[in-house]
Coordinates of C-alpha atoms in Angstrom, one line a residue:
Chain A
M20 CA -91.0 67.2 -151.3
E21 CA -93.1 66.8 -148.6
V22 CA -96.6 68.4 -147.9
S23 CA -97.6 68.2 -144.7
E24 CA -101.3 69.3 -144.2
G25 CA -102.8 70.4 -140.9
A26 CA -104.1 73.6 -139.1
F27 CA -100.7 75.5 -140.3
P28 CA -100.1 76.4 -144.2
S29 CA -98.7 74.0 -145.6
Q30 CA -95.3 73.6 -146.7
A31 CA -96.1 75.0 -150.2
D32 CA -98.5 78.0 -148.5
K33 CA -95.1 78.8 -146.2
R34 CA -93.5 79.2 -149.7
L35 CA -96.1 81.5 -150.9
H36 CA -95.9 83.3 -148.0
R37 CA -92.2 83.9 -147.9
I38 CA -92.2 85.1 -151.4
I39 CA -94.9 87.6 -151.5
E40 CA -93.4 89.3 -147.9
G41 CA -89.8 89.2 -149.9
L42 CA -91.1 90.9 -153.1
T43 CA -93.4 93.5 -151.6
F44 CA -90.5 94.3 -149.4
A45 CA -88.4 94.8 -152.0
A46 CA -90.7 96.2 -154.5
G47 CA -91.4 99.1 -151.9
D48 CA -94.0 100.5 -154.5
I49 CA -97.5 98.4 -155.4
V50 CA -97.3 94.8 -156.5
S51 CA -100.0 93.1 -158.6
P52 CA -100.8 89.6 -157.6
A53 CA -100.7 88.9 -161.3
Q54 CA -96.9 89.6 -161.3
I55 CA -96.4 88.0 -158.3
A56 CA -97.9 84.6 -159.9
D57 CA -95.8 85.4 -163.0
V58 CA -92.3 85.7 -161.1
I59 CA -93.4 82.5 -159.6
A60 CA -94.2 80.5 -163.0
E61 CA -91.1 81.6 -164.1
V62 CA -89.0 80.8 -161.5
T63 CA -90.6 77.2 -160.3
G64 CA -91.8 76.9 -164.0
G65 CA -94.9 74.7 -162.1
E66 CA -98.4 76.3 -162.0
P67 CA -98.7 79.8 -160.7
P68 CA -100.6 80.4 -157.2
S69 CA -104.2 82.2 -158.5
E70 CA -104.9 85.6 -157.0
E71 CA -107.3 84.3 -154.6
E72 CA -104.8 81.9 -153.0
I73 CA -102.0 84.9 -152.8
L74 CA -104.6 87.3 -151.4
S75 CA -105.0 85.2 -148.9
A76 CA -101.6 84.4 -148.1
V77 CA -101.5 88.0 -147.7
D78 CA -104.1 88.2 -144.7
E79 CA -102.3 85.4 -143.0
L80 CA -99.3 87.2 -143.2
N81 CA -101.1 90.2 -141.8
D82 CA -102.6 87.8 -139.0
S83 CA -99.2 86.7 -138.2
F84 CA -97.2 89.9 -138.4
A85 CA -100.1 91.2 -135.8
A86 CA -99.3 87.9 -133.8
N87 CA -95.8 88.8 -133.7
N88 CA -95.9 92.0 -132.9
R89 CA -94.0 92.9 -136.2
G90 CA -94.0 96.7 -137.0
V91 CA -95.0 96.2 -141.0
R92 CA -98.4 95.3 -142.7
I93 CA -99.1 94.5 -146.3
Q94 CA -101.6 96.5 -147.7
K95 CA -104.2 96.0 -150.3
W96 CA -104.5 99.2 -152.5
A97 CA -105.8 99.6 -155.9
G98 CA -105.6 96.2 -156.5
G99 CA -102.0 95.3 -155.4
L100 CA -100.3 94.5 -152.5
Q101 CA -98.0 97.3 -151.0
M102 CA -95.9 96.8 -147.5
T103 CA -95.7 99.6 -145.2
T104 CA -95.5 100.3 -141.7
G105 CA -97.9 98.8 -138.9
R106 CA -100.2 101.8 -137.7
E107 CA -99.2 101.1 -133.9
V108 CA -95.8 102.9 -135.1
A109 CA -97.3 105.8 -136.6
P110 CA -96.0 108.2 -133.9
Y111 CA -92.4 106.6 -134.4
L112 CA -92.5 107.4 -137.8
K113 CA -93.9 110.5 -138.0
T114 CA -91.0 112.1 -135.7
F115 CA -88.6 110.4 -138.1
R116 CA -89.9 111.3 -141.1
E117 CA -90.0 114.7 -139.2
Q118 CA -93.5 115.3 -140.9
T119 CA -94.5 118.5 -139.1
H120 CA -98.2 119.1 -140.5
E121 CA -100.7 116.9 -141.9
R122 CA -100.9 116.6 -145.5
R123 CA -104.6 117.6 -146.2
L124 CA -106.3 118.6 -149.1
S125 CA -108.5 121.8 -148.3
R126 CA -112.2 121.6 -148.1
S127 CA -113.3 122.6 -152.0
L128 CA -110.6 120.1 -153.0
M129 CA -111.6 117.3 -151.0
E130 CA -115.7 117.9 -151.9
T131 CA -114.6 117.9 -155.7
L132 CA -112.6 114.9 -155.2
A133 CA -115.9 113.6 -153.5
I134 CA -118.0 114.6 -156.3
V135 CA -115.9 113.1 -159.0
A136 CA -115.4 109.9 -156.5
Y137 CA -119.1 109.3 -156.3
R138 CA -120.1 110.3 -159.3
Q139 CA -117.4 108.7 -162.1
P140 CA -117.5 109.0 -164.7
T141 CA -118.2 112.4 -164.3
T142 CA -118.2 116.2 -166.3
K143 CA -117.0 119.5 -165.3
P144 CA -120.6 120.8 -165.7
E145 CA -122.1 118.3 -163.4
V146 CA -119.2 119.1 -160.9
D147 CA -119.8 122.6 -161.0
Y148 CA -123.5 122.3 -160.5
V149 CA -123.2 120.0 -157.4
R150 CA -120.9 122.3 -155.5
G151 CA -122.5 125.7 -157.2
V152 CA -119.1 126.7 -158.0
D153 CA -116.5 126.5 -160.9
A154 CA -114.7 123.5 -160.6
D155 CA -112.0 124.8 -162.9
Y156 CA -109.6 125.7 -160.2
A157 CA -110.3 122.3 -158.3
L158 CA -110.1 120.1 -160.9
R159 CA -107.0 121.3 -161.8
K160 CA -105.7 121.2 -159.1
L161 CA -106.7 117.4 -158.6
L162 CA -105.4 116.6 -161.9
G163 CA -101.8 118.0 -161.3
M164 CA -101.8 115.6 -157.8
D165 CA -102.6 112.8 -159.8
L166 CA -105.8 112.7 -157.9
V167 CA -108.1 112.9 -160.7
D168 CA -107.5 112.2 -164.2
V169 CA -109.3 112.5 -167.8
V170 CA -110.8 109.0 -168.3
G171 CA -112.7 110.0 -171.6
R172 CA -115.5 111.7 -173.5
S173 CA -119.1 112.8 -172.9
D174 CA -121.1 111.6 -175.7
S175 CA -123.3 114.5 -174.8
V176 CA -123.3 117.7 -176.9
G177 CA -119.8 119.3 -176.9
R178 CA -118.3 115.9 -176.1
P179 CA -117.2 117.4 -173.0
M180 CA -114.3 115.4 -170.8
L181 CA -115.1 112.9 -168.5
Y182 CA -113.3 113.0 -164.9
G183 CA -112.7 110.1 -163.0
T184 CA -110.3 109.0 -160.0
T185 CA -106.8 107.3 -160.5
D186 CA -105.4 104.6 -158.9
D187 CA -103.2 107.3 -157.2
F188 CA -106.5 108.0 -155.4
L189 CA -107.3 104.7 -154.2
T190 CA -103.4 104.5 -152.6
A191 CA -103.8 107.9 -151.2
F192 CA -107.0 107.2 -149.3
G193 CA -106.3 103.6 -148.3
L194 CA -109.1 101.6 -150.5
N195 CA -108.4 98.7 -152.4
S196 CA -111.1 99.8 -154.8
L197 CA -114.1 102.1 -155.4
D198 CA -116.6 99.6 -154.0
D199 CA -114.3 100.5 -150.5
L200 CA -116.0 104.2 -150.7
P201 CA -117.9 104.7 -147.6
D202 CA -121.8 104.7 -148.6
L203 CA -122.9 107.8 -149.5
R204 CA -125.8 108.5 -147.0
E205 CA -129.0 109.3 -147.9
V206 CA -130.9 112.4 -147.6
E207 CA -133.1 111.1 -144.9
E208 CA -130.1 110.2 -142.7
L209 CA -128.5 113.8 -142.8
L210 CA -131.3 115.4 -141.9
D211 CA -131.6 114.6 -138.1
D212 CA -134.9 116.4 -137.9
P213 CA -137.3 114.3 -136.0
A214 CA -140.2 116.0 -137.6
F215 CA -139.0 115.2 -140.9
D216 CA -141.8 114.9 -143.4
K217 CA -141.2 112.2 -145.1
E218 CA -143.9 112.0 -148.2
R219 CA -142.4 115.6 -148.9
A220 CA -139.0 114.4 -148.7
E221 CA -140.1 111.7 -151.3
L222 CA -141.7 114.4 -153.5
L223 CA -138.6 116.5 -153.7
M224 CA -136.1 114.4 -154.1
L225 CA -137.3 111.2 -156.2
R226 CA -137.9 112.8 -159.3
E227 CA -135.7 110.9 -161.6
L228 CA -137.0 107.5 -160.5
P229 CA -140.0 106.2 -161.5
V230 CA -142.7 106.9 -159.8
S231 CA -145.0 104.2 -160.3
P232 CA -148.6 104.5 -158.3
S233 CA -149.2 102.4 -155.0
V234 CA -145.7 100.5 -154.8
N235 CA -144.0 101.0 -151.7
G236 CA -140.9 103.0 -153.1
N237 CA -138.4 101.5 -151.3
E238 CA -137.7 98.1 -153.4
E239 CA -138.2 100.3 -156.4
A240 CA -135.5 102.8 -155.3
S241 CA -132.7 100.1 -154.7
G242 CA -133.2 98.2 -157.9
T243 CA -133.0 101.4 -159.7
E244 CA -129.7 102.3 -158.0
A245 CA -128.2 99.2 -158.7
A246 CA -129.2 98.8 -162.6
H247 CA -127.2 102.5 -162.4
G248 CA -124.4 100.9 -161.1
S249 CA -123.9 98.4 -163.8
N250 CA -123.5 101.2 -166.3
G251 CA -120.0 102.4 -164.6
A252 CA -121.2 104.3 -161.6
V253 CA -120.7 103.9 -158.2
T254 CA -123.2 102.3 -156.6
N255 CA -122.5 101.9 -152.4
N256 CA -125.5 99.7 -151.5
S257 CA -122.9 96.8 -151.1
G258 CA -123.2 95.5 -147.9
Q259 CA -126.7 96.7 -147.4
E260 CA -128.8 93.5 -146.4
Chain B
M20 CA -101.3 143.0 -154.3
Y21 CA -102.7 139.5 -153.8
R22 CA -106.4 138.7 -153.8
V23 CA -107.7 136.3 -151.6
K24 CA -109.2 133.1 -153.3
L25 CA -112.7 132.5 -152.2
E26 CA -112.2 129.3 -154.2
D27 CA -110.5 127.8 -151.3
F28 CA -113.1 128.4 -148.6
E29 CA -116.5 127.8 -150.0
G30 CA -119.3 128.1 -152.5
P31 CA -122.7 129.6 -152.7
L32 CA -124.5 126.6 -151.7
D33 CA -122.3 126.8 -148.5
L34 CA -123.5 130.2 -147.7
L35 CA -127.0 129.2 -148.2
L36 CA -126.9 126.2 -145.9
F37 CA -124.6 128.7 -143.4
F38 CA -128.3 130.8 -143.2
I39 CA -130.1 127.4 -142.6
R40 CA -128.3 126.2 -139.8
R41 CA -127.4 129.5 -138.2
D42 CA -131.1 130.0 -138.4
E43 CA -132.3 126.4 -137.6
L44 CA -134.7 127.0 -140.8
D45 CA -136.7 124.2 -142.1
I46 CA -134.8 123.3 -145.8
Y47 CA -138.2 122.6 -146.9
D48 CA -139.5 125.6 -146.3
I49 CA -136.7 128.5 -147.0
P50 CA -138.0 131.8 -146.4
I51 CA -136.9 132.6 -149.9
S52 CA -137.2 136.4 -149.5
R53 CA -135.4 136.9 -146.6
I54 CA -132.4 134.3 -147.3
T55 CA -132.4 136.3 -150.9
D56 CA -132.2 139.6 -149.5
E57 CA -129.2 138.6 -146.8
F58 CA -127.2 136.4 -149.4
L59 CA -127.2 139.6 -151.9
S60 CA -125.7 141.8 -148.9
Y61 CA -123.0 139.1 -148.3
V62 CA -122.2 139.3 -152.2
R63 CA -121.9 143.0 -152.2
L64 CA -119.4 142.8 -149.6
M65 CA -117.8 140.1 -151.2
E66 CA -117.2 142.2 -154.1
E67 CA -116.3 145.6 -151.7
I68 CA -113.6 143.0 -150.5
D69 CA -112.9 141.9 -154.0
L70 CA -112.3 138.2 -153.3
D71 CA -112.1 136.0 -156.2
G72 CA -114.8 133.8 -157.3
V73 CA -117.5 136.1 -156.2
G74 CA -119.0 135.3 -159.8
D75 CA -120.5 132.0 -158.3
F76 CA -122.0 133.8 -155.8
I77 CA -123.5 136.1 -158.0
Y78 CA -125.0 133.6 -160.2
M79 CA -126.6 132.2 -157.4
A80 CA -128.3 135.4 -156.0
S81 CA -129.5 135.8 -159.5
I82 CA -130.8 132.3 -159.1
L83 CA -132.5 133.2 -155.4
I84 CA -134.0 136.0 -157.4
G85 CA -135.4 134.1 -159.8
I86 CA -137.3 132.0 -157.3
K87 CA -138.3 135.2 -155.2
A88 CA -140.0 136.5 -158.5
Q89 CA -141.7 133.2 -159.2
M90 CA -143.2 132.7 -155.7
L91 CA -144.8 136.3 -156.0
L92 CA -146.7 135.3 -159.0
P93 CA -149.8 133.4 -158.7
Q94 CA -149.1 129.9 -159.9
P95 CA -150.3 128.6 -163.1
E96 CA -153.5 126.5 -162.4
T97 CA -152.4 122.8 -162.2
A98 CA -154.1 120.3 -164.8
D99 CA -156.1 117.2 -163.2
G100 CA -154.8 117.4 -160.0
E101 CA -151.2 117.3 -160.8
E102 CA -148.6 117.9 -158.1
E103 CA -147.7 122.2 -157.7
I104 CA -143.9 122.7 -158.3
D105 CA -142.7 124.4 -155.6
P106 CA -140.7 127.5 -157.2
R107 CA -137.7 126.4 -154.6
R108 CA -137.7 122.6 -155.1
E109 CA -134.8 122.2 -157.5
L110 CA -133.1 124.2 -155.2
V111 CA -133.8 122.1 -152.1
E112 CA -132.7 119.3 -154.3
R113 CA -129.5 120.3 -154.9
L114 CA -128.7 122.0 -151.4
L115 CA -129.5 118.2 -150.2
E116 CA -127.7 116.6 -152.8
Y117 CA -124.9 118.8 -152.1
M118 CA -125.1 117.9 -148.1
R119 CA -124.4 114.1 -148.9
Y120 CA -121.2 115.0 -151.0
K121 CA -120.1 117.5 -148.4
E122 CA -120.4 114.6 -145.7
A123 CA -118.4 112.2 -147.8
A124 CA -115.8 114.7 -148.3
G125 CA -115.4 114.2 -144.5
E126 CA -115.5 110.6 -144.6
L127 CA -112.6 110.7 -147.4
E128 CA -110.8 113.3 -144.9
V129 CA -110.9 110.5 -142.7
L130 CA -110.0 107.8 -144.8
Q131 CA -106.9 110.4 -145.4
E132 CA -106.2 110.8 -142.2
Q133 CA -106.0 107.2 -141.4
R134 CA -103.9 106.5 -144.3
G135 CA -101.5 108.9 -143.0
D136 CA -100.8 106.5 -139.8
V137 CA -98.9 103.7 -142.2
F138 CA -95.9 104.8 -144.5
T139 CA -94.4 103.1 -147.2
R140 CA -90.9 102.6 -148.3
N141 CA -90.7 105.4 -150.9
A142 CA -92.5 107.8 -149.0
A143 CA -90.2 110.5 -150.3
E144 CA -92.3 109.9 -153.5
V145 CA -95.5 110.4 -151.7
E146 CA -94.1 113.4 -149.8
E147 CA -93.2 115.0 -153.2
L148 CA -96.8 114.6 -154.8
S149 CA -97.9 117.0 -151.9
H150 CA -95.4 119.6 -152.4
R151 CA -96.0 119.6 -156.4
E152 CA -99.2 121.5 -155.1
G153 CA -98.7 123.4 -152.3
P154 CA -101.1 121.9 -150.0
P155 CA -103.5 124.2 -148.7
R156 CA -104.2 124.4 -145.3
L157 CA -107.6 123.1 -143.8
T158 CA -109.4 126.0 -141.6
N159 CA -112.6 124.9 -139.4
A160 CA -114.0 128.2 -139.6
T161 CA -116.5 129.2 -142.2
V162 CA -115.2 132.1 -144.2
F163 CA -118.8 133.3 -143.8
R164 CA -118.6 133.9 -140.1
L165 CA -115.6 135.7 -140.7
I166 CA -117.5 137.9 -143.2
S167 CA -120.4 138.4 -140.4
S168 CA -118.1 139.8 -138.1
L169 CA -116.5 141.8 -140.9
R170 CA -119.9 143.4 -141.9
R171 CA -121.1 144.2 -138.2
L172 CA -117.6 146.1 -137.6
L173 CA -118.4 147.7 -141.2
R174 CA -121.5 148.8 -139.6
E175 CA -120.6 150.1 -136.6
E176 CA -118.0 151.9 -138.3
E177 CA -121.0 153.3 -141.0
E178 CA -122.8 154.7 -137.7
Q179 CA -120.0 156.5 -136.3
V180 CA -119.0 158.5 -139.5
Q181 CA -122.0 160.8 -139.6
A182 CA -120.6 164.0 -140.1
T183 CA -119.5 164.8 -144.0
H184 CA -116.3 166.0 -144.7
T185 CA -113.9 165.0 -147.8
V186 CA -111.1 162.9 -146.9
D187 CA -108.1 162.1 -148.5
R188 CA -107.7 158.7 -149.6
V189 CA -105.9 156.6 -147.5
H190 CA -104.4 153.4 -149.4
Y191 CA -104.0 150.3 -147.0
S192 CA -101.9 147.4 -148.0
V193 CA -102.6 144.1 -146.7
E194 CA -99.0 143.5 -146.3
E195 CA -98.8 145.8 -143.5
A196 CA -102.1 144.9 -141.9
R197 CA -100.5 141.3 -142.1
D198 CA -97.2 142.7 -140.3
E199 CA -99.6 144.4 -138.1
I200 CA -101.5 141.5 -136.7
L201 CA -98.4 139.3 -136.2
S202 CA -96.6 142.0 -134.1
R203 CA -99.9 142.4 -132.0
L204 CA -99.9 138.5 -131.7
Q205 CA -96.4 138.8 -130.4
R206 CA -97.8 141.3 -127.9
N207 CA -100.8 139.6 -126.6
N208 CA -101.1 136.1 -127.6
K209 CA -104.4 136.6 -128.3
F210 CA -107.0 139.1 -129.5
G211 CA -110.2 139.8 -131.0
F212 CA -110.6 140.9 -134.4
V213 CA -113.6 143.1 -133.8
D214 CA -112.2 144.3 -130.8
S215 CA -109.0 145.5 -132.0
L216 CA -110.2 147.5 -135.1
R217 CA -113.2 149.0 -133.6
G218 CA -113.6 153.0 -134.7
A219 CA -110.4 151.7 -137.8
P220 CA -111.5 153.2 -141.1
R221 CA -113.2 151.1 -143.9
G222 CA -110.2 150.7 -145.7
R223 CA -107.8 149.5 -142.8
I224 CA -111.0 147.1 -142.0
I225 CA -110.7 145.3 -144.8
A226 CA -107.1 145.0 -145.5
N227 CA -106.9 143.3 -141.8
F228 CA -109.9 141.2 -142.9
L229 CA -108.3 139.9 -145.9
A230 CA -104.7 139.6 -144.3
V231 CA -106.3 137.6 -141.8
L232 CA -107.9 135.1 -144.3
E233 CA -104.3 135.2 -146.0
L234 CA -102.7 134.2 -142.7
V235 CA -105.0 131.4 -141.4
R236 CA -104.5 130.1 -145.0
V237 CA -101.1 129.8 -144.4
G238 CA -101.0 128.6 -141.1
S239 CA -99.4 131.7 -139.5
I240 CA -102.4 132.1 -137.4
R241 CA -105.4 130.5 -136.0
I242 CA -108.9 131.8 -135.2
E243 CA -111.4 130.6 -132.7
L244 CA -114.8 131.5 -133.3
P245 CA -116.6 132.0 -129.7
D246 CA -120.4 130.8 -130.1
E247 CA -121.9 133.6 -129.4
R248 CA -120.3 136.5 -129.8
N249 CA -120.3 138.5 -133.5
D250 CA -115.9 138.2 -133.1
F251 CA -113.7 136.0 -133.5
I252 CA -110.2 135.7 -131.8
I253 CA -106.9 135.5 -133.6
C254 CA -104.6 133.5 -132.0
E255 CA -101.0 132.0 -132.4
P256 CA -101.4 128.5 -134.5
A257 CA -102.3 125.5 -132.8
P258 CA -98.9 123.8 -131.6
E259 CA -97.7 120.6 -133.9
V260 CA -99.0 118.2 -132.7
T261 CA -96.1 115.9 -132.2
G262 CA -97.0 114.1 -128.9
S263 CA -99.1 114.6 -126.4
A264 CA -96.5 115.6 -123.8
V265 CA -96.2 119.0 -125.7
Q266 CA -99.5 119.8 -124.8
T267 CA -99.8 118.5 -121.4
S268 CA -97.3 120.0 -120.0
E269 CA -98.2 123.4 -121.8
S270 CA -101.7 123.1 -120.2
Q271 CA -100.2 122.6 -116.9
G272 CA -97.7 125.9 -117.3

């Protein structure tokens, strides 16, 4: 087979594009890059494309969909690929599907979900504490909607169950991974008070952080958070350079 | 008789934030005594109208009372220049932390809205997911503002009833109140809650209030909260936003 080099994807790449488009279309559901690679390896008997190659082919496909006014896109959701309609045709699809009202979660469910999403793995007592409300009802609903699941048990007293979000959660919110969650804003940003007393705020909120005298708190704080993140908690300082 | 679940609405921390926002209080310097008293009066009213989930509010009330008591006591001497601990500190930390997650919930809502603009081929399954658990409708009003109106109305009513005489107990059902609201809404397409019930007996006011909460939840009515007035306006539900054409033609007509 002749392989042409140049500004356009090579012949082999185009074949990859074609396969991804076909598979995601036919699957309807989420297809993982690994599945695609397996299929290709089995059919061709050759070296399968890497995940990076597949993902960049998806980007190129989406670019070409956009450039050619196509009505579909391939989304990267929950670590996989799923073909969907494009945003531009949303009004038509809403009418077509007779979607009369927006499917939205109530405020209490959304808040509970946010707490689980950002603090996971987390326990019910922790969720109760943050909202000041017994989370039993909300957690049961979220479990019923497959947005939240039990991911294990804590080692603390009574071994309470640990809750986390599911792949369905990622898909329902259009996220590829938990790293794509928007940053949790810091308290200072939330309080739009110009007369905000910074020293006092630090005194009030930085209780858990090691208070080392004479060091400016800033670097310390981010270091601690990053360390926290490696323990499996979600950190959201990515992109804050 | 059904009970309105407060769980679908807001919790005790929301009530505190509601006071703080309404009175433009400094979150780091909450007038605990005043807030505690007001918090308690709300909780008593909630108990009276028998909202589900009042327990969490009672628990918070006890925390507030604890803080209030601590602030009245002389602070113990702190050894060698240690920071004096404000009894309110833990509460403030909780409120601030909660605010962060409230905001995050708002962000998630935006993501979900954006996600709603793209459709998958097997959307039937997604649809099913949302129907499996009936999606509670989102209300923009805070339930506390509604309760504020209710409080005022009940107080007015108390002032009026000064002559003491025994009255037969009349029962009002939420179902009747619901029908009443809906038929009233057919006659005039919006009306004020407080206006419509001025002088009504207490039982009827409470039945109507619960009916309003229920109707809002299922989306049969919509509530407008004018900024300055201590009343809320009950109106027809918003027309389904299927296209901008519907709304423009309506505003022209």
